[in-house]
Coordinates of C-alpha atoms in Angstrom, one line a residue:
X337 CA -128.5 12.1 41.8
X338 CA -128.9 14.2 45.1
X339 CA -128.0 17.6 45.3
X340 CA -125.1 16.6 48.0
X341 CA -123.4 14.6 45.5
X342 CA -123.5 17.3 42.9
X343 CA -122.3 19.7 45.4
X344 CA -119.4 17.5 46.0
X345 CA -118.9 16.9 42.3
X346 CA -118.4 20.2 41.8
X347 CA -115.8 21.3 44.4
X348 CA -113.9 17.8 43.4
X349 CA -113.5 19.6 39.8
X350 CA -113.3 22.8 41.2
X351 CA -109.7 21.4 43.4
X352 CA -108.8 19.3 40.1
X353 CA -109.2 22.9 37.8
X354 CA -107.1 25.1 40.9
X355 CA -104.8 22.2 41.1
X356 CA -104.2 22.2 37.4
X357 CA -103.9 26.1 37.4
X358 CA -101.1 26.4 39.8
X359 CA -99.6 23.4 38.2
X360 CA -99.5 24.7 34.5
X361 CA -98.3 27.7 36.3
X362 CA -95.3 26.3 37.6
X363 CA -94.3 24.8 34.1
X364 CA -91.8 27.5 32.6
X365 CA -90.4 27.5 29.3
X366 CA -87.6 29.2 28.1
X367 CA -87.6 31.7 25.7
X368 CA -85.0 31.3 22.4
X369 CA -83.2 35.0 23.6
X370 CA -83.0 33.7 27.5
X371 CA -81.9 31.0 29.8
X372 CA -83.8 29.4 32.3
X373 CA -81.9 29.6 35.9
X374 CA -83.5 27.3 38.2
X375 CA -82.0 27.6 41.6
X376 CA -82.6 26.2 44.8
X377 CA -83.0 22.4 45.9
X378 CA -81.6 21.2 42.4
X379 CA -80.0 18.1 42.9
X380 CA -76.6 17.3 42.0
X381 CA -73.7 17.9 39.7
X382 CA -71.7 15.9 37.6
X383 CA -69.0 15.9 40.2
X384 CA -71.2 14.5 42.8
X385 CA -71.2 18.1 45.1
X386 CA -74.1 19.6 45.1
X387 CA -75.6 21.8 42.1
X388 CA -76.0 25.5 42.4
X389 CA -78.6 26.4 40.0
X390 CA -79.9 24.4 36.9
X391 CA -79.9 26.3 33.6
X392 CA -82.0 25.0 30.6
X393 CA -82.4 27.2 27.1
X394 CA -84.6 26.1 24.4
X395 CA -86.6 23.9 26.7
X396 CA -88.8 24.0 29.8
X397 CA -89.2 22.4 33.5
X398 CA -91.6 22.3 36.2
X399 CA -90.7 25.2 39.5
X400 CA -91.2 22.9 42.3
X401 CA -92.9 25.4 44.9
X402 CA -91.3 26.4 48.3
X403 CA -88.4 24.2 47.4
X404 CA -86.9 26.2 44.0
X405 CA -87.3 29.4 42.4
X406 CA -86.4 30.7 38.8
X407 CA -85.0 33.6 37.0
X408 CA -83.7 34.5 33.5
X409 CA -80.4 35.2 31.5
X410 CA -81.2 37.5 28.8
X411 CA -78.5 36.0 25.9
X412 CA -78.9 39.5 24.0
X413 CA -75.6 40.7 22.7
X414 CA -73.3 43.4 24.5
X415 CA -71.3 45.8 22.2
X416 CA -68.6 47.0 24.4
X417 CA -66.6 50.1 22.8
X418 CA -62.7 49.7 24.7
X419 CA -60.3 52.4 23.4
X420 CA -56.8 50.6 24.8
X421 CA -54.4 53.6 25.2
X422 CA -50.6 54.2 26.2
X423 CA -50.6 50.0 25.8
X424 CA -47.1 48.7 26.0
X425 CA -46.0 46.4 23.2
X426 CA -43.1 44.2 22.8
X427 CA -40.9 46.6 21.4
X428 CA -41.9 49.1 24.6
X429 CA -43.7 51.6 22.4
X430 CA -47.1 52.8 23.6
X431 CA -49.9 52.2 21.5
X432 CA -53.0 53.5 21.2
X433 CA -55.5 50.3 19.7
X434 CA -59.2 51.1 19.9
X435 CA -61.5 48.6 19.5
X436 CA -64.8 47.0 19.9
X437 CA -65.6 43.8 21.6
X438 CA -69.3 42.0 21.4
X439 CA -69.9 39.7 23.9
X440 CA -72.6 37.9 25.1
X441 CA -73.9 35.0 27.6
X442 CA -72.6 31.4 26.3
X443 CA -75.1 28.6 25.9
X444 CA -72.5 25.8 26.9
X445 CA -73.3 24.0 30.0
X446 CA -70.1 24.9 32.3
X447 CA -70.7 28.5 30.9
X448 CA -73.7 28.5 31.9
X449 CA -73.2 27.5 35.0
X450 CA -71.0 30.0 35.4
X451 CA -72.8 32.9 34.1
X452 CA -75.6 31.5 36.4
X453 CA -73.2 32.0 39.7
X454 CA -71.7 34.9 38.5
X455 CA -74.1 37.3 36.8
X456 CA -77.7 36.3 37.6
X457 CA -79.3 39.3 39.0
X458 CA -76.9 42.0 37.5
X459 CA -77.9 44.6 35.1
X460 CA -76.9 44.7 31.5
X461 CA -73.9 47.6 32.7
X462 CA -72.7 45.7 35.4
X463 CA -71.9 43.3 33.0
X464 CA -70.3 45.2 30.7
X465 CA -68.3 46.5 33.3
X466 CA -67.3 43.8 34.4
X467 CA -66.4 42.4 30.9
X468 CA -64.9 45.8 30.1
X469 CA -62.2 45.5 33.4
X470 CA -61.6 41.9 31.4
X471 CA -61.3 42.8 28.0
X472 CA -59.1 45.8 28.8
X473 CA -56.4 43.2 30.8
X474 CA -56.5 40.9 27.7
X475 CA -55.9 43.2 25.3
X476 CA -52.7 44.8 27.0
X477 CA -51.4 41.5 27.3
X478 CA -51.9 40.0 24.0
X479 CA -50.6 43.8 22.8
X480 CA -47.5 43.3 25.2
X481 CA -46.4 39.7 23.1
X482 CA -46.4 41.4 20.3
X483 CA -44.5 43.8 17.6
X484 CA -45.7 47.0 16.3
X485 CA -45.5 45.2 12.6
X486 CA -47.4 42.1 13.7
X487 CA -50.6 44.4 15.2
X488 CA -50.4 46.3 12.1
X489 CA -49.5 44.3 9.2
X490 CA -50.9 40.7 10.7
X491 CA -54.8 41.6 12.2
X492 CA -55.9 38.0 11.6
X493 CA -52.9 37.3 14.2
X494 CA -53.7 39.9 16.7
X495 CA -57.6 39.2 16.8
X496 CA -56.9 35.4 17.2
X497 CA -54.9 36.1 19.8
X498 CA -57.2 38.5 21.2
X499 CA -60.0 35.9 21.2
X500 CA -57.8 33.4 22.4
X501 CA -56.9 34.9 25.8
X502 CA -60.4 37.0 26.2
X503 CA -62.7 33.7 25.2
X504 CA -60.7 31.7 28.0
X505 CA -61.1 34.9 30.7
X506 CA -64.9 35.6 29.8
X507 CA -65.6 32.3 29.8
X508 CA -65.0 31.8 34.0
X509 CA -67.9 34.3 34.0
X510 CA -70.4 32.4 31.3
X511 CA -69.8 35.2 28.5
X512 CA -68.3 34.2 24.9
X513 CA -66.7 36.4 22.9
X514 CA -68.9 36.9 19.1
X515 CA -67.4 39.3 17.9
X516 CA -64.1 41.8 18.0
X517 CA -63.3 44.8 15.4
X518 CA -60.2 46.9 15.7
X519 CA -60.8 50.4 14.2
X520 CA -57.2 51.9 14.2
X521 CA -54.1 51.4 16.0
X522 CA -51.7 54.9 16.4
X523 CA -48.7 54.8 18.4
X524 CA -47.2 57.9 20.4
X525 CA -43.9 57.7 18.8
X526 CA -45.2 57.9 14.9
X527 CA -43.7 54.6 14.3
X528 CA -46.6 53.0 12.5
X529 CA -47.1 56.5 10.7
X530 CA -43.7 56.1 9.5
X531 CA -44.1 52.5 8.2
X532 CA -47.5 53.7 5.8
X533 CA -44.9 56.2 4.5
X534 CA -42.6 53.7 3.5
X535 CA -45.1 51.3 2.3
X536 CA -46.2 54.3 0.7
X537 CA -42.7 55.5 -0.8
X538 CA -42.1 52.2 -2.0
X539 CA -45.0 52.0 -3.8
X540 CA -44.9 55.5 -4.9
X541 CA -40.9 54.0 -6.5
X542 CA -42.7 51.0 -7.8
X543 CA -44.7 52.7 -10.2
X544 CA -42.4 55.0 -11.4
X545 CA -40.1 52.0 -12.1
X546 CA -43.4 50.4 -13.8
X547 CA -44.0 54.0 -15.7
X548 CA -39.9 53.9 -16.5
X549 CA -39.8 50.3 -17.9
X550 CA -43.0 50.8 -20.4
X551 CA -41.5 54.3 -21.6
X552 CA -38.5 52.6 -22.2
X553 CA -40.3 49.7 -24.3
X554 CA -42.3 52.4 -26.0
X555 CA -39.3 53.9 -26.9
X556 CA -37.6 51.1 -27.9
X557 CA -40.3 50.1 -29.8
X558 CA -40.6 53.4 -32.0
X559 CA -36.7 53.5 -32.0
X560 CA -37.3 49.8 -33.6
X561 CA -39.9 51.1 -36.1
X562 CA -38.5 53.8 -36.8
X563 CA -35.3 52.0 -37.7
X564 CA -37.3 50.0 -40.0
X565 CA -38.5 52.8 -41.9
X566 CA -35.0 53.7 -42.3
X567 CA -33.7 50.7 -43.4
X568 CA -36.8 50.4 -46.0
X569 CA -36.1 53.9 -47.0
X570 CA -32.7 53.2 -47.4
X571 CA -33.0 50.0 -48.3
X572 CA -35.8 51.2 -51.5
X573 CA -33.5 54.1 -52.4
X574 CA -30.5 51.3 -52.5
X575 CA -32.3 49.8 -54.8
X576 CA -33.2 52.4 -56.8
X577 CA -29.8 54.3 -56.5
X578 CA -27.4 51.1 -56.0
X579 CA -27.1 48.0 -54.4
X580 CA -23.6 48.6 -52.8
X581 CA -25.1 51.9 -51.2
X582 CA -28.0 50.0 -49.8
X583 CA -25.4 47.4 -48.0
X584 CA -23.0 50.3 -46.7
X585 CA -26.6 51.3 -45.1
X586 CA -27.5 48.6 -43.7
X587 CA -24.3 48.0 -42.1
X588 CA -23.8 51.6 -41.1
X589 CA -27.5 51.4 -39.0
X590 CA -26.6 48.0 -37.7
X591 CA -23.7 49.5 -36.6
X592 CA -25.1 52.0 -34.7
X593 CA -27.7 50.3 -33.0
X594 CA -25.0 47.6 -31.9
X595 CA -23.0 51.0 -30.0
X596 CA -26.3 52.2 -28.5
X597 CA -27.4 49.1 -27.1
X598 CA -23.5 48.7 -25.6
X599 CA -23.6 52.2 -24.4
X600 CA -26.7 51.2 -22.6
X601 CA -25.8 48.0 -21.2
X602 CA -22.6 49.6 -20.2
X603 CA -24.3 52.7 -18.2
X604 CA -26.5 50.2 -16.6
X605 CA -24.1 48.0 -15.3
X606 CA -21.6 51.1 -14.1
X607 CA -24.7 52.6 -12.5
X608 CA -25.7 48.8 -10.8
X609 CA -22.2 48.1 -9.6
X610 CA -21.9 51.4 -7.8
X611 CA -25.1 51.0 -6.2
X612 CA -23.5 47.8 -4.8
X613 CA -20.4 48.9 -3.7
X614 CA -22.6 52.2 -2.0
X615 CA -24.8 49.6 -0.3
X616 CA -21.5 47.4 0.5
X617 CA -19.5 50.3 2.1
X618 CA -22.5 51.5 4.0
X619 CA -23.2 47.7 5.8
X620 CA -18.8 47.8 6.3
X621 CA -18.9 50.9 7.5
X622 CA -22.3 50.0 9.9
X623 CA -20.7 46.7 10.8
X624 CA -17.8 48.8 11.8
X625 CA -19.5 51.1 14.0
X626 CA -21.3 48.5 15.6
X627 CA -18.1 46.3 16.6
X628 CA -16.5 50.0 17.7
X629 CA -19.4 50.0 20.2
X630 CA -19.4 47.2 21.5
X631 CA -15.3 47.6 21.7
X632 CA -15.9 50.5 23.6
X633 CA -18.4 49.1 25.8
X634 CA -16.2 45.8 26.7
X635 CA -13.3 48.3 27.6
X636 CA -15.0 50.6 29.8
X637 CA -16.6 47.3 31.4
X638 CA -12.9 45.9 31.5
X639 CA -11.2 49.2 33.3
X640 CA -14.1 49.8 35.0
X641 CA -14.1 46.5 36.8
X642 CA -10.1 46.7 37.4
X643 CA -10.8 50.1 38.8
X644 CA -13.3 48.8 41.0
X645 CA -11.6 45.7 42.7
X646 CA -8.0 47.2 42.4
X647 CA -9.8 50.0 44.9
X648 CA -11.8 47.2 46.7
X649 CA -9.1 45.0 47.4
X650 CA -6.9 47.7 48.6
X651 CA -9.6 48.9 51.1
X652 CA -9.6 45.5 52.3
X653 CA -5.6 45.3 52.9
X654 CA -5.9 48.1 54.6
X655 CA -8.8 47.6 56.9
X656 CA -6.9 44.2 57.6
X657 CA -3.7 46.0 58.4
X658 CA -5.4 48.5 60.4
X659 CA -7.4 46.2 62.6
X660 CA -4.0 44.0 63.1
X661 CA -2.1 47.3 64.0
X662 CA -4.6 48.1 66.4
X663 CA -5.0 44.4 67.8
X664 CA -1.0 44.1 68.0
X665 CA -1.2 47.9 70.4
X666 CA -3.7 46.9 72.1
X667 CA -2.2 43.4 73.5
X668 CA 1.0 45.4 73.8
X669 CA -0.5 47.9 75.7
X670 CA -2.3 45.3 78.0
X671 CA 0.8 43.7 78.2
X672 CA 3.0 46.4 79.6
X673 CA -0.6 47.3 81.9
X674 CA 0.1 43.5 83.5
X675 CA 3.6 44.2 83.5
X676 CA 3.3 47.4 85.7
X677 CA 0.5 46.2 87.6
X678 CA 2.6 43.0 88.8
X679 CA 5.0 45.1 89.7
X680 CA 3.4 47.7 91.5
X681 CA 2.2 44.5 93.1
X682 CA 5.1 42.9 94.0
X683 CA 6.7 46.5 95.4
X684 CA 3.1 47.0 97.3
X685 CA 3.8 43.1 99.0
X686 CA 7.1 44.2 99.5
X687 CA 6.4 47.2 101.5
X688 CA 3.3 45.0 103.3
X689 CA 6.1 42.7 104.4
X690 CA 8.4 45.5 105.6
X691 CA 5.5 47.0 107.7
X692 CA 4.0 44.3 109.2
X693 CA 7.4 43.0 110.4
X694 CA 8.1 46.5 112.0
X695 CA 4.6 46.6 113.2
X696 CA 5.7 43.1 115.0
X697 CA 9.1 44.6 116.1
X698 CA 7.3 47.5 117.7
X699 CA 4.5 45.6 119.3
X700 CA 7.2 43.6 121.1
X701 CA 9.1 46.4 122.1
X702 CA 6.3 47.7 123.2
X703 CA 5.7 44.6 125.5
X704 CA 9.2 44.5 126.3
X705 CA 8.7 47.8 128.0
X706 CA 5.9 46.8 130.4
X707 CA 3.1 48.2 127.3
X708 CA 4.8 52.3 128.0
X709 CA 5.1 53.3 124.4
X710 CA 7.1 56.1 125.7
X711 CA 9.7 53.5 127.4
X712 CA 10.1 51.6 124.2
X713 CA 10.9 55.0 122.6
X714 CA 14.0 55.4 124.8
X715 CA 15.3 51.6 124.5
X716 CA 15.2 52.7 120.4
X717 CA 17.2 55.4 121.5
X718 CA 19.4 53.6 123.3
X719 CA 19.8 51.5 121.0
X720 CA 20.5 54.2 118.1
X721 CA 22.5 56.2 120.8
X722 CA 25.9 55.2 119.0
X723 CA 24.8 56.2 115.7
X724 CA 23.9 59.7 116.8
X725 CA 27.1 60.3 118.8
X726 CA 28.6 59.1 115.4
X727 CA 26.6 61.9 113.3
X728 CA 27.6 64.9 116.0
X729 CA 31.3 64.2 115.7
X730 CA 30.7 63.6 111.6
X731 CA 29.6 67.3 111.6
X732 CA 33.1 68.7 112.7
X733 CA 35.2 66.0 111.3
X734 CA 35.9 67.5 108.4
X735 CA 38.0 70.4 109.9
X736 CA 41.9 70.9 109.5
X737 CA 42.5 72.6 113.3
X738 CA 46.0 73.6 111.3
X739 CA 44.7 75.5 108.5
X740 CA 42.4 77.9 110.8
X741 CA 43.6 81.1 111.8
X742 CA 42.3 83.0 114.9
X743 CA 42.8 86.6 115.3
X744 CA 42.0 87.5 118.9
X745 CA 43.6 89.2 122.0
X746 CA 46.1 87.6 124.4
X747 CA 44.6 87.2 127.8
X748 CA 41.4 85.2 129.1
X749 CA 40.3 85.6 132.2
X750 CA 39.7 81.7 132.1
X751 CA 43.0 80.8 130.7
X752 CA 41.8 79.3 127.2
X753 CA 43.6 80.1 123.9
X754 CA 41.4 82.0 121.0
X755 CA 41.6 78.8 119.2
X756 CA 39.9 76.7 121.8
X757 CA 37.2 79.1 122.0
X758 CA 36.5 78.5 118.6
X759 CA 36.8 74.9 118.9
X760 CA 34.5 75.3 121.9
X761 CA 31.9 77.8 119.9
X762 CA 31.9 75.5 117.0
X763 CA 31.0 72.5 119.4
X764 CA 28.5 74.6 120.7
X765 CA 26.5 75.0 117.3
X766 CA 26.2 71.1 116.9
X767 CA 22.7 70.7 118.3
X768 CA 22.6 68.9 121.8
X769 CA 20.8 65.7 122.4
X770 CA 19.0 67.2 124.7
X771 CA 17.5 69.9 122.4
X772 CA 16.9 67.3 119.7
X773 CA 14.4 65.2 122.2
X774 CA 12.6 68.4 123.2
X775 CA 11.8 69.3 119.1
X776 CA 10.6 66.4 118.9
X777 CA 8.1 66.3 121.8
X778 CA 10.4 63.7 124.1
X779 CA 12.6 64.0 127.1
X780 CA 16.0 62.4 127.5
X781 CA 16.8 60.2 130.1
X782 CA 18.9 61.3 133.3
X783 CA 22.1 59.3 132.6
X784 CA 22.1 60.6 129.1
X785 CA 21.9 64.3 130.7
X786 CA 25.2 63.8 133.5
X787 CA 22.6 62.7 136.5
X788 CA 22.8 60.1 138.9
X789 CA 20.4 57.7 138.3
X790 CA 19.4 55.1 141.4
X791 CA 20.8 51.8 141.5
X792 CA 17.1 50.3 141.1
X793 CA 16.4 52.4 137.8
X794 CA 19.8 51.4 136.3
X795 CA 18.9 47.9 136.8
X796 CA 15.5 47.8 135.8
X797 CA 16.8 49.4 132.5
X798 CA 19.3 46.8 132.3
X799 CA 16.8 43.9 132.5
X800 CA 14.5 45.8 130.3
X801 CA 17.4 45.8 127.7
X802 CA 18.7 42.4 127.9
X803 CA 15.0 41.4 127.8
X804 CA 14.7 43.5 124.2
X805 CA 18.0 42.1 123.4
X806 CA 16.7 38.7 123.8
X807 CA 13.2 39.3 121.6
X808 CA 15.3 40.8 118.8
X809 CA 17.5 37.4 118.9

C-alpha cells in the first residue's frame, strides 16, 4: 500500500469520525425533570396547519442543523403563596382565604404545546406571575359561587371547585395544577368567628347534657341501691320483728318511689311543653313581624305609586290644557290679525279707488283748461260758487232782526237807520270771497269782483265750461 492511499485512508476516517461527532451531537435527549422543545421547520400538526414547536419528554430526537433549534422546559414544581383578601362571596361578605397553590408544567401533549408557545424562554417568576394573576381570578370566582358555610364547613367542595376552574385556566398556558392547601379563611364581618362559637357552644351544651344524663343515672342508680338496702333492712327486720310490718314497708317505699318518679316525669314534661310553646310564640311572633314588613312595604309601594301617577297624570292634563289654551289664543289672535288686516285692506283699496278717480277728474280738468292748473282751479270754483254763497248767508241766517235792540242816535248823515248799520256791520264781518282767495294764495276772477269782463273772455269761459260739463257727463 502507497503512502497516498494511506493518506487518503486516513482523512476518509478522519470526515467519517467529524461527521459522526457533529451527528451524535445533534442527538438530544430529554432529561426526566425537562421537556424537549424543538422548534423550527417541524412539520405538521394534527389539524393539518403547521406545527409550532415539537415537545418530547422522556425520550430523544435528532436537531436537524440550520433548519431547527431546541430548548428546555424545566417540569420542577412552583409553590405559589396567594393570600386572597376582601374576596366577595355569595352572601356579599368579604373574605379573607389565604392559600397556597403548586403548580407546575403539564406533560400532556396540547399542554405541552401550549406551555411551549406560551412560556418557553421565561424565567421561573415570570411564570409564577403569570400563574399568580390566574390563580387570584379563579379563586375570587369560585369564592363568589359560594357561602360562607360551604368554604368553611365543606373544603373538599371549595378545593374541587378551585381546581376545577384553575386546572381548565392554567391549562391554556401548559401548567397543571398538583397541588392546593388553604391555611385559614377569616372574614371582615366575624361571621365565621361567630359560627366556631356556636359550634363551640353547642358542643360546650352537649357535654353538659352528656355530664347531666350520667349524674342522673349515677344517681338513680345509688337511689336504686340504696333502696335495696332499705327494703333488705326493712325487709330483715320484718322478719325479725313481723311480717305485717315488713309488708306495710314495702308498700310504703314502693309508694314513694311511684310519687318521685311521677313528680319527675311531671317537671319534665311541664318544663318540655313550655319550651315548646316559648319556641312556638317566638316563630308566631317572627312570622308576624315578617308579614308586618312586608305589609308595610306593599303599602308604601301602593301609595307611593298612586302618589306618583295621580301627580303624573295631572301634570299631563294640565300641559294638555295649557298647550290647547295657548293653541286656541293663538289661532284666535291670528284670526282677528287677518280680520283687521283684510280690512285695513279693503279701506286702503277703498281710498286707492277714491284717489285715483279724483286724480282722473283733475287730470281732465286740467286738460279741459288748456293744461293751466290755475284755470282748472277757478272752473272748481265756479263750480262750488253756489255752495259758498250758500255758507255766507248760513252764517247770519240764524238771526231774529225783531228780537235785536239798537241803541243809537237819531240822525245819519247818510240817511240809514241804527239797525241797518248793524245789519250792514254784521254783513261786513262775514269774510269776503275775495279775502278768502287771497289766504289761500289765489285771485278771484273779475266777474266774481263787479268788473266787466270782455265779450271774448266771457265766451271762452263759457266754452271752457260746457266743455268740463261735457267730461264730467
Amino acid at each position: 500500500m502507497s503512502e497516498s492511499q494511506i493518506i487518503l485512508i486516513l482523512i476518509l476516517v478522519f470526515v467519517i469520525i467529524v461527521t459522526l461527532s457533529a451527528i451524535l451531537k445533534r442527538y438530544r435527549r430529554c432529561p426526566s425533570d425537562k421537556i424537549l422543545v424543538i422548534y423550527g421547520k417541524t412539520g405538521k400538526n394534527k389539524t393539518g396547519g403547521v406545527s409550532s414547536a415539537k415537545c418530547i419528554h422522556g425520550g430523544a430526537s435528532f436537531i436537524w442543523p440550520v433548519f431547527q433549534n431546541y430548548s428546555y422546559l424545566d417540569l420542577k414544581p412552583i409553590s405559589i403563596e396567594c393570600n386572597l383578601t376582601n374576596a366577595l362571596s355569595k352572601q356579599n361578605i368579604r373574605v379573607d382565604v389565604p392559600c397556597r397553590f403548586t403548580v407546575g408544567v403539564s406533560t400532556e401533549p396540547d399542554s405541552m404545546t401550549n406551555a411551549a408557545e406560551r412560556l418557553l424562554g421565561l424565567s421561573t417568576d415570570d411564570i409564577k406571575n403569570i400563574a399568580t394573576d390566574i390563580l387570584f381570578g379563579q379563586l375570587r370566582l369560585v369564592i363568589a359561587t359560594m357561602d360562607i358555610e360551604e368554604i368553611n364547613s365543606d373544603r373538599d367542595k371549595f378545593l374541587a371547585n378551585v381546581s376545577t376552574n384553575v386546572e381548565a385556566e392554567l391549562r391554556k398556558i401548559g401548567l397543571k395544577l398538583i397541588n392546593v392547601n388553604v391555611t385559614d379563611i377569616r372574614d371582615e364581618s366575624g361571621y365565621i368567628e361567630a359560627l366556631g362559637k356556636e359550634a363551640a357552644a353547642k358542643a360546650i351544651n352537649d357535654a353538659k347534657k352528656s355530664v347531666a344524663e350520667q349524674n342522673y343515672y349515677g344517681e338513680s342508680g345509688k337511689a336504686e341501691a340504696d333502696k335495696g338496702t332499705r327494703i333488705n333492712i326493712a325487709k330483715a327486720n320484718a322478719e325479725a320483728v313481723e311480717g305485717e310490718n315488713n309488708s306495710k314497708i314495702l308498700i310504703a317505699n314502693s309508694d314513694a318511689a311511684r310519687r318521685e318518679k311521677q313528680a319527675e316525669a311531671e317537671r319534665l314534661a311541664v318544663a318540655a311543653e313550655k319550651v315548646q310553646a316559648a319556641k312556638a310564640l317566638q316563630e308566631a311572633y317572627t312570622s308576624e313581624r315578617d308579614a308586618e314588613l312586608a305589609r308595610a312595604e306593599r303599602e308604601k309601594a301602593t301609595q307611593q305609586a298612586d302618589i306618583v301617577v295621580s301627580a303624573e297624570v295631572e301634570k299631563q292634563k294640565i300641559e294638555i290644557n295649557a298647550e290647547a289654551e295657548a293653541e286656541r289664543a293663538r289661532r284666535i289672535a291670528k284670526g282677528e290679525a287677518d280680520a283687521i288686516y283684510a280690512k285695513m285692506e279693503a279701506q286702503a283699496r277703498g281710498t286707492m279707488e277714491i284717489l285715483s278717480k279724483q286724480a282722473q277728474g283733475f287730470q281732465a280738468l286740467v286738460g279741459a283748461a288748456s293744461g293751466d292748473p290755475q284755470k282748472a282751479v277757478l272752473m272748481m270754483i265756479a263750480d262750488r260758487l253756489p255752495d259758498l254763497v250758500k255758507t255766507q248767508v248760513e252764517a247770519v241766517k240764524g238771526i231774529n232782526i225783531d228780537k235785536v235792540t239798537v241803541w243809537d242816535g237819531a240822525g245819519n248823515k247818510d240817511g240809514k237807520t241804527a239797525t241797518a248799520n248793524f245789519i250792514s256791520g254784521m254783513m261786513q264781518s262775514v269774510p269776503p270771497l275775495n279775502d278768502l282767495f287771497k289766504m289761500a294764495g289765489m285771485e278771484l276772477p273779475n266777474y266774481l269782483k263787479g268788473k266787466e269782463v270782455p265779450e271774448e273772455q266771457t265766451a271762452t269761459s263759457e266754452n271752457k265750461a260746457e266743455e268740463v260739463k261735457t267730461s264730467k257727463d
